[in-house]
Coordinates of C-alpha atoms in Angstrom, one line a residue:
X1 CA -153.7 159.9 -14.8
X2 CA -154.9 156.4 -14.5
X3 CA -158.6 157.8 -14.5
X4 CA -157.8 159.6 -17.9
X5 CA -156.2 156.1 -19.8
X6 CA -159.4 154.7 -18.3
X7 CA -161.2 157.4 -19.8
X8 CA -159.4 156.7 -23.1
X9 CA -159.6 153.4 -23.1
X10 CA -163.7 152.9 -22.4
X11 CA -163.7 155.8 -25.4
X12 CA -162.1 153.6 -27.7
X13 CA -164.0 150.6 -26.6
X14 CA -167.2 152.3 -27.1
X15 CA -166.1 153.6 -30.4
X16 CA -164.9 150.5 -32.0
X17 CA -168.0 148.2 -30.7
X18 CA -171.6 148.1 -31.7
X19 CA -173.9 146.3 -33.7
X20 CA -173.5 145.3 -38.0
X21 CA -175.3 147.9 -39.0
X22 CA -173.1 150.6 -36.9
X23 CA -169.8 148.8 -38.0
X24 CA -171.6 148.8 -42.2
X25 CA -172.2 152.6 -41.5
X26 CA -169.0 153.3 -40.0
X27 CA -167.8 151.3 -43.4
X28 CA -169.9 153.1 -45.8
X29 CA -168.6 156.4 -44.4
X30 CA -164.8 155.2 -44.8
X31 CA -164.8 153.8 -48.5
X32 CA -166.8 157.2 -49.2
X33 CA -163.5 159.2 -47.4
X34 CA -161.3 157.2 -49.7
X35 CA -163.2 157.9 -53.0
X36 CA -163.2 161.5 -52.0
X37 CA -159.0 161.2 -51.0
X38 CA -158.3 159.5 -54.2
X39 CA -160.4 162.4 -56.5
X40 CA -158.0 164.8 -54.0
X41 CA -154.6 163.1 -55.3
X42 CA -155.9 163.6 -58.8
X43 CA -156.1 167.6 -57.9
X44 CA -153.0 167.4 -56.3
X45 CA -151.5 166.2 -58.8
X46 CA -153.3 167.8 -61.9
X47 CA -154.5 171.3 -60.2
X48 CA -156.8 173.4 -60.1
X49 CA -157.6 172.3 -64.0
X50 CA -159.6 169.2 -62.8
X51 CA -162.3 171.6 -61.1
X52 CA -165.1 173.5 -63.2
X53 CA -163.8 176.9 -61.4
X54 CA -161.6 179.9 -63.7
X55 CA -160.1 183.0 -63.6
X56 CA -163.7 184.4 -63.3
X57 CA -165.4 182.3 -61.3
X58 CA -163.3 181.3 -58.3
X59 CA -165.5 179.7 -55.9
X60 CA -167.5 176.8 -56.5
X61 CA -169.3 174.1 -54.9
X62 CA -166.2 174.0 -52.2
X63 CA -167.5 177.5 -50.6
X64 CA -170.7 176.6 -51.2
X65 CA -170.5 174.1 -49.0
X66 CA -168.2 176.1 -46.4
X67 CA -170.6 178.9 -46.2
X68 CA -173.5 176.5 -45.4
X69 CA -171.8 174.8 -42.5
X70 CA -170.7 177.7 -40.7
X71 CA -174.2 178.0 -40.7
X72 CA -174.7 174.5 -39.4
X73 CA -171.5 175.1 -36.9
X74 CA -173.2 178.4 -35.3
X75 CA -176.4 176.7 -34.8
X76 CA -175.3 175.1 -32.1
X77 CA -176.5 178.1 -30.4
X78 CA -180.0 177.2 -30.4
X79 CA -179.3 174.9 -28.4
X80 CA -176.2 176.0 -25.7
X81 CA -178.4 179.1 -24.8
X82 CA -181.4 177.4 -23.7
X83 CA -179.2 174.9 -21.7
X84 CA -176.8 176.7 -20.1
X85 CA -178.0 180.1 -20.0
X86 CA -181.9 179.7 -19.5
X87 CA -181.8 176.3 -17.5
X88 CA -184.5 174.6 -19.5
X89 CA -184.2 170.5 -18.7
X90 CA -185.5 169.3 -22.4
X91 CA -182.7 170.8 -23.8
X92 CA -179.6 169.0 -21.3
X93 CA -180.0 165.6 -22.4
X94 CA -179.7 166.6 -26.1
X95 CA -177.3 169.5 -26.3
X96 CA -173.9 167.6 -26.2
X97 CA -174.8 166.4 -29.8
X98 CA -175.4 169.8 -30.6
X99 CA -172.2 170.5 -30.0
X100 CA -170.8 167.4 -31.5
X101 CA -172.2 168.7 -34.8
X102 CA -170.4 172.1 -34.6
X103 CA -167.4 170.5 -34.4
X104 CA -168.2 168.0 -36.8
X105 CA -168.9 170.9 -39.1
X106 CA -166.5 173.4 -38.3
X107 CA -163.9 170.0 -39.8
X108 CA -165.9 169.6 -42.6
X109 CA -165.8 173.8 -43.2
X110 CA -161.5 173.4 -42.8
X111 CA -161.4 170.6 -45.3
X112 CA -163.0 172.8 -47.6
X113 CA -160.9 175.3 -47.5
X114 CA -158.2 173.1 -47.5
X115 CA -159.4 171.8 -51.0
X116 CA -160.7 175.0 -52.4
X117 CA -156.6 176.0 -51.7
X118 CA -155.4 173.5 -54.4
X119 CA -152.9 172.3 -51.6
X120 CA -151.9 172.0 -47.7
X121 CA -148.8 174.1 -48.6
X122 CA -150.7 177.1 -49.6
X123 CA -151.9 176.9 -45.9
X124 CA -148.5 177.9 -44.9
X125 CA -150.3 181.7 -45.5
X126 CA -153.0 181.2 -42.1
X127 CA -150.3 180.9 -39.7
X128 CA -149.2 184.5 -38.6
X129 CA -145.8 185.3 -38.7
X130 CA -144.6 182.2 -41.3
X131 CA -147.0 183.5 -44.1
X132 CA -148.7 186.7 -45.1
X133 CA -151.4 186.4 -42.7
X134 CA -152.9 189.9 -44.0
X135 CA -154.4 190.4 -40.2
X136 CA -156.7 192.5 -39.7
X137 CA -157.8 193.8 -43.2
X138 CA -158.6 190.5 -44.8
X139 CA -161.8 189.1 -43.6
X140 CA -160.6 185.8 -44.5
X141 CA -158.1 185.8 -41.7
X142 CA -161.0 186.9 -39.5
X143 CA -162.8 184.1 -40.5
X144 CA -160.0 181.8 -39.9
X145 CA -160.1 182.9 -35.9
X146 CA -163.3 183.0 -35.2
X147 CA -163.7 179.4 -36.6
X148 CA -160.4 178.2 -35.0
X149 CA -161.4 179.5 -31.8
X150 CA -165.0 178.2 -31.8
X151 CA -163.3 174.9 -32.8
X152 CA -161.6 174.9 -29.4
X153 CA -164.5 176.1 -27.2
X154 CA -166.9 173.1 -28.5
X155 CA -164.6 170.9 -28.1
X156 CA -163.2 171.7 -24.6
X157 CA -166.4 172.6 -22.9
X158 CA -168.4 169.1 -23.8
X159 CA -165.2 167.3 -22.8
X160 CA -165.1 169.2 -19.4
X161 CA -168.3 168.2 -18.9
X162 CA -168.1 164.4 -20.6
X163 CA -165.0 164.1 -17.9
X164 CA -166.7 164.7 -14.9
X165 CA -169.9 162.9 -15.7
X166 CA -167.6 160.0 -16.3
X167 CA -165.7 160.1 -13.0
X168 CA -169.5 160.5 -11.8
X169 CA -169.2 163.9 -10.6
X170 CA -172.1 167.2 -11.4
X171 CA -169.5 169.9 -13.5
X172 CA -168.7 173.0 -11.6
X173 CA -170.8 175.8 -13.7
X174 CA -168.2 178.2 -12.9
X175 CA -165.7 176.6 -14.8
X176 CA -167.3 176.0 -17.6
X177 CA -170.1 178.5 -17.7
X178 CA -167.7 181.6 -18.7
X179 CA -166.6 179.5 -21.8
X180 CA -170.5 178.8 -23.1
X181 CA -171.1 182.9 -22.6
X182 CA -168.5 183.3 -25.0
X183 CA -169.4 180.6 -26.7
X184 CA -173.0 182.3 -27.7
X185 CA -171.4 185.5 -28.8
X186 CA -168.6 183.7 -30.9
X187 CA -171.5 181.3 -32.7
X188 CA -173.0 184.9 -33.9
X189 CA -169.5 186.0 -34.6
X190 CA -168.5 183.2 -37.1
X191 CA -171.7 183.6 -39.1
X192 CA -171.5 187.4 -39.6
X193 CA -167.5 187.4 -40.3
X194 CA -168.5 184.8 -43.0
X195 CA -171.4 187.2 -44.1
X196 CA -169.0 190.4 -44.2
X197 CA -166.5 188.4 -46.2
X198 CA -168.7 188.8 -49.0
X199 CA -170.8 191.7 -48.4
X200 CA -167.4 193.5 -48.1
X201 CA -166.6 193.0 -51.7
X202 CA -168.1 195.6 -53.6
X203 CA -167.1 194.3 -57.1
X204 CA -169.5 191.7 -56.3
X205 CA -172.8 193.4 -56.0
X206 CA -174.8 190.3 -55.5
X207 CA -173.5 190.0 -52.7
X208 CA -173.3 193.5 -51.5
X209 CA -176.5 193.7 -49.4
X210 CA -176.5 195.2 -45.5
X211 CA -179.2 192.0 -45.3
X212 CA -176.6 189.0 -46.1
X213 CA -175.4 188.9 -42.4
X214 CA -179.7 188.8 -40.9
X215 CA -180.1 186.2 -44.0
X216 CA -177.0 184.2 -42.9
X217 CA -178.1 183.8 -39.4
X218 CA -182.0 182.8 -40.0
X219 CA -181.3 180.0 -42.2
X220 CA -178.3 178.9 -40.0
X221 CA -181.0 178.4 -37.2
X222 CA -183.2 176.6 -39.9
X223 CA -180.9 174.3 -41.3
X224 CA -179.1 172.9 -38.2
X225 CA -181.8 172.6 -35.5
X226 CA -183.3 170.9 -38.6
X227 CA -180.3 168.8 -39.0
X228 CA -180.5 168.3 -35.3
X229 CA -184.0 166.9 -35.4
X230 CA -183.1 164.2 -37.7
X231 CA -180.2 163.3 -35.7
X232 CA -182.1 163.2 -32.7
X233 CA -184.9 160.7 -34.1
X234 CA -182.0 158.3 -34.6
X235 CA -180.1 158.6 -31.6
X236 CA -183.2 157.7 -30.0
X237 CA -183.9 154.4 -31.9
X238 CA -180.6 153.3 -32.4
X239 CA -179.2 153.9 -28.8
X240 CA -180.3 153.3 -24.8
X241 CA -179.9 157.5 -24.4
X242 CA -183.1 158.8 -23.6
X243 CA -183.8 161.9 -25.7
X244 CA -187.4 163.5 -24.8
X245 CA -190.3 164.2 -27.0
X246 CA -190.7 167.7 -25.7
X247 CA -186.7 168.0 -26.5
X248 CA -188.0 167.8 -30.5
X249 CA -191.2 169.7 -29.5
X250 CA -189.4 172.6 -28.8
X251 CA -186.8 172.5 -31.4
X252 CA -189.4 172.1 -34.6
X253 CA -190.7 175.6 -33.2
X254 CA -187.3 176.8 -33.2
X255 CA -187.2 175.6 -36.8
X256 CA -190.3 177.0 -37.8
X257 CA -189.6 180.4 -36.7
X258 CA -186.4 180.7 -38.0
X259 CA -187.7 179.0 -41.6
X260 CA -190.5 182.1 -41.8
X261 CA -187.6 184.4 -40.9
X262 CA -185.6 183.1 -43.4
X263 CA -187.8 182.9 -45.9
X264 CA -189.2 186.6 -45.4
X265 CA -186.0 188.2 -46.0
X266 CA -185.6 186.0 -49.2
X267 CA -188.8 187.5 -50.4
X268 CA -187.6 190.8 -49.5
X269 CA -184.5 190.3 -51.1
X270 CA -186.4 189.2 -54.7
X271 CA -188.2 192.6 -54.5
X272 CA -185.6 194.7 -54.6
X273 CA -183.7 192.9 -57.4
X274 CA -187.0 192.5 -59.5
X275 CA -189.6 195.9 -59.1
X276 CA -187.1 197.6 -60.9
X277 CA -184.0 195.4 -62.2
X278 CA -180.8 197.3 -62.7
X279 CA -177.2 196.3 -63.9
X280 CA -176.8 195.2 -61.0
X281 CA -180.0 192.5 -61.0
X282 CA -178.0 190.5 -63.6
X283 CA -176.6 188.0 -61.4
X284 CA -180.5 187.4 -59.7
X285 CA -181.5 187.2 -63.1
X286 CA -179.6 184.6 -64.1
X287 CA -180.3 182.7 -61.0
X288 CA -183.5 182.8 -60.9
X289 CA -184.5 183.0 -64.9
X290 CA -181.3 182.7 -66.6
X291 CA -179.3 185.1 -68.7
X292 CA -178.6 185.1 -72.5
X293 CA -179.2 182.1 -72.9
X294 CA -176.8 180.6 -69.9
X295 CA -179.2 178.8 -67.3
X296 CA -177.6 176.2 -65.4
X297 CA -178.4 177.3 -61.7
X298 CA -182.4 178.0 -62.6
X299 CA -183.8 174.5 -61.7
X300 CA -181.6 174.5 -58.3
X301 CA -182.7 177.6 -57.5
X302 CA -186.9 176.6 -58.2
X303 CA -186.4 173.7 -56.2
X304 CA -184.7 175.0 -53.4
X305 CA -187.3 177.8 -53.2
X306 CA -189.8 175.1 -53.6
X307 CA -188.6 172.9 -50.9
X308 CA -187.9 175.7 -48.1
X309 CA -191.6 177.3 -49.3
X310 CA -193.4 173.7 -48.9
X311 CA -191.5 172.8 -45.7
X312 CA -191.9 176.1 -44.2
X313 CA -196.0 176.5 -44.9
X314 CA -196.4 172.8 -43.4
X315 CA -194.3 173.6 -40.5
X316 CA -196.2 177.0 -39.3
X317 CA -199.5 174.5 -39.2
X318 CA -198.9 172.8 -35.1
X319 CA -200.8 169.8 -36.2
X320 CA -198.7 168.9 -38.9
X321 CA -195.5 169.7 -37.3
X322 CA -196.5 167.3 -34.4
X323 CA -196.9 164.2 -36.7
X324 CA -193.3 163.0 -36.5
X325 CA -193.6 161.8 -40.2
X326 CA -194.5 164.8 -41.6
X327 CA -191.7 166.8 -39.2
X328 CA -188.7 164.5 -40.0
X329 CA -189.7 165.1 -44.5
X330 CA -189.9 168.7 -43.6
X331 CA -187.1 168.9 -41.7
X332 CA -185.1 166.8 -44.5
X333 CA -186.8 169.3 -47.4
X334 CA -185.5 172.6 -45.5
X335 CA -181.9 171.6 -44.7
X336 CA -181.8 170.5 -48.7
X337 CA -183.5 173.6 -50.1
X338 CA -181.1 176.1 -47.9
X339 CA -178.2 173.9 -48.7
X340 CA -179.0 174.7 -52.4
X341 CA -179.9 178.4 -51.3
X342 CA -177.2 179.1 -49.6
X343 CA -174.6 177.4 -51.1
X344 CA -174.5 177.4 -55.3
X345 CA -177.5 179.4 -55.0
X346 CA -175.6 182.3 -53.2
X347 CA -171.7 181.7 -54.6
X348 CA -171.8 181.4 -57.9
X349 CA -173.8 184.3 -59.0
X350 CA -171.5 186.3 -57.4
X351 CA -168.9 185.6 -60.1
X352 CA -171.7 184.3 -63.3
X353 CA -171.9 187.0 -64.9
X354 CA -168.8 188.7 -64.8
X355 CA -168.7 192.7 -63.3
X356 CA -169.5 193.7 -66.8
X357 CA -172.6 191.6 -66.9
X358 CA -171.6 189.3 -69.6
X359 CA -171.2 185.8 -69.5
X360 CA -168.2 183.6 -71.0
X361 CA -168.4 180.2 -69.4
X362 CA -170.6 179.1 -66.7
X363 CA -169.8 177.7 -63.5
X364 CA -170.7 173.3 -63.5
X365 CA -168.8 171.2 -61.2
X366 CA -166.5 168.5 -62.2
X367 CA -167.2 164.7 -60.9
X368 CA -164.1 165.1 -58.9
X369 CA -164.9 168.3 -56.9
X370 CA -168.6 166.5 -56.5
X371 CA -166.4 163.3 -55.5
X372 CA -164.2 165.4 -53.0
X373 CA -166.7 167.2 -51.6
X374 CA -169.1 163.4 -50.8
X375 CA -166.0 162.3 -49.4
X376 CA -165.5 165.8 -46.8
X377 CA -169.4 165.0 -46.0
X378 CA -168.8 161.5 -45.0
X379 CA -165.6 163.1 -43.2
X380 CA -167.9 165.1 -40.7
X381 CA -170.8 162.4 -40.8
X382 CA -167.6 160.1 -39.2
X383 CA -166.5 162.4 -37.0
X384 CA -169.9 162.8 -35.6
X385 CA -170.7 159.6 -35.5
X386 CA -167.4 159.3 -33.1
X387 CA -168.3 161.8 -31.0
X388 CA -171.9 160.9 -30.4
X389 CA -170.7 157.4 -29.3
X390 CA -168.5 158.6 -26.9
X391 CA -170.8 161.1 -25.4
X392 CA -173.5 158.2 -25.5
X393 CA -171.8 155.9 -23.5
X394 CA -170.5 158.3 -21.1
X395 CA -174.1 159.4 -20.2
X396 CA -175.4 156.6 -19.8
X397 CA -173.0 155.2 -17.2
X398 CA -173.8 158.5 -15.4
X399 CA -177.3 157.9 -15.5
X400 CA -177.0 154.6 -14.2
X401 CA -174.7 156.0 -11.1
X402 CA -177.2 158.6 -10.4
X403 CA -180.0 155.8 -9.8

């Protein structure tokens, strides 16, 4: 017990100490959390209203978002799997913050469902029993498990192992190895019971494609070992942790095969919707060349395409992927472009234009779902930030006993 307080208590100490620009970033983060809280009461208090959604169209930018970061949660695969599973050494020292970020993410995907609700109360419905929890033919209360449960798993495994380092002890694989098995199967699992959610909707034919699951996974292991990179490059110049170049080697070619991937299937998917168009090619249409006049999404969707294309040709050359410059833009322009892909990009043509193919009103968010949604960003960026500190100064103190 007295181990664990001083566990606690050296947690806390690393947390609340560092240097100005940590404690201005930890700052910046917190007045962007209250922006986003304060343009939250105003929904509270006014509804659903204040938001750009309707009867017809409703998702917005809040499922946006949650679809991309389950994406951004699962990745965390790429990295677990060559740890844990396949042994390799440049991957140990860097794939605690990997899972950091899933959880980091997987708070950040709750949040937004929490807003897109209109209110905590309606949450009342997710706990079995109490509410209508609709288990198991609603998808959405699959989703809920799967990410509750891979909530739990990355945040008990790196803690298992962030205990023992700190009492100066090598974790016992076989407790903790059964838990990453399940671990990789349940990163899969979140991503396709996201995927299904949609392409189970057959009203929505945008969305009704056997290729959405594939397409959900390839950019998932784009965006976040992408994400990952970045975060990498500043762990390294910020902190005393030691993070390998062949650690960021290995994970731009991870990147790079999953951004052709990704972008092959995207291609693919253009084809069918374009050779021969059909009723149901209206909401492509519209996304890509806008319909009847209605063409709000169009220069989203030409710059995403135009970032993941620009990022992914420079990537597949080695010698420009190597320059650490070049990487880090590249890295920066892909997370963006399938942010915009796979967030507005994918959502809201599945609701503009209507069944019928007509459209009334289109989909724009407000300033206070944009407001909400910077201040649920900043939300995860803290709790990362948290968690990364921790973990730093934990490892580091093992490093040092080991000498």
């Amino acid at each position: 017990m007295r181990t664990f307080i001083s566990f606690v208590r050296d947690a806390i100490d690393n947390v609340t100490a560092g240097s100005l620009r940590y404690h201005i970033w930890m700052g910046f983060l917190t007045f962007l959390m209250l922006l986003g809280a304060y343009a939250y009461t105003i929904q509270l208090r006014e509804g659903l209203i204040v938001t750009g959604m309707y009867d017809y169209a409703s998702w917005g930018i809040y499922i946006s978002n949650f679809t991309f970061l389950v994406g951004v949660a699962a990745a965390a695969l790429m990295l677990v799997l060559p740890t844990y599973v396949f042994r390799d050494t440049d991957f140990v020292r860097a794939v605690l913050f990997g899972e950091g970020m899933a959880v980091a993410a997987l708070v950040m995907c709750l949040a937004f469902v929490i807003v897109d609700m209109g209110g905590p109360a309606r949450l009342w419905h997710m706990i079995p029993v109490i509410g209508i929890f609709n288990w198991p033919r609603s998808m959405l209360t699959w989703d809920v498990i799967v990410l509750n449960g891979y909530l739990f798993i990355n945040l008990t495994i790196p803690f298992y192992i962030l205990w023992n380092h700190y009492q100066g002890r090598k974790p016992n694989p076989k407790v903790y190895l059964p838990g990453v098995v399940l671990s990789l199967f349940w990163a899969v699992g979140i991503h396709l019971v996201t995927a299904f959610l949609y392409a189970g909707l057959p009203a929505r034919p945008f969305w009704n494609s056997s290729l959405l699951g594939p397409r959900f996974l390839a950019s998932a292991f784009a965006a976040g070992p992408a994400l990952m990179i970045l975060i990498l490059s500043i762990i390294r110049r910020t902190t005393p942790y030691t993070i390998t170049e062949s650690t960021i080697n290995k994970l731009s070619l991870v990147v790079t095969g999953a951004a052709q991937v990704n972008l092959i299937m995207l291609v693919s998917e253009m084809f069918k919707e374009f050779y021969w168009p059909t009723e149901h090619s209206k909401s492509a249409i519209y996304l890509f060349f806008g319909l009847d006049g209605h063409n709000a999404l169009v220069p989203w969707m030409w710059t995403s395409l135009a970032m993941t294309g620009l990022a992914t040709l420079i990537l597949t050359v080695p010698q420009l992927r190597q320059r650490k410059p070049i990487l880090y833009l590249c890295s920066v322009l892909l997370f963006i472009g399938i942010w915009i892909e796979k967030g507005m990009g994918l959502i809201v043509p599945g609701f503009v234009p209507e069944p019928w193919g007509r459209i009334f009103t289109e989909y724009s968010p407000t300033w206070v779902e944009w407001v909400i949604t910077i201040g649920i960003w900043a939300l995860g960026a803290w709790v990362f930030t948290i968690l990364a500190k921790v973990a730093v100064g934990v490892e580091v103190r093992y490093q040092s006993l080991q000498k």
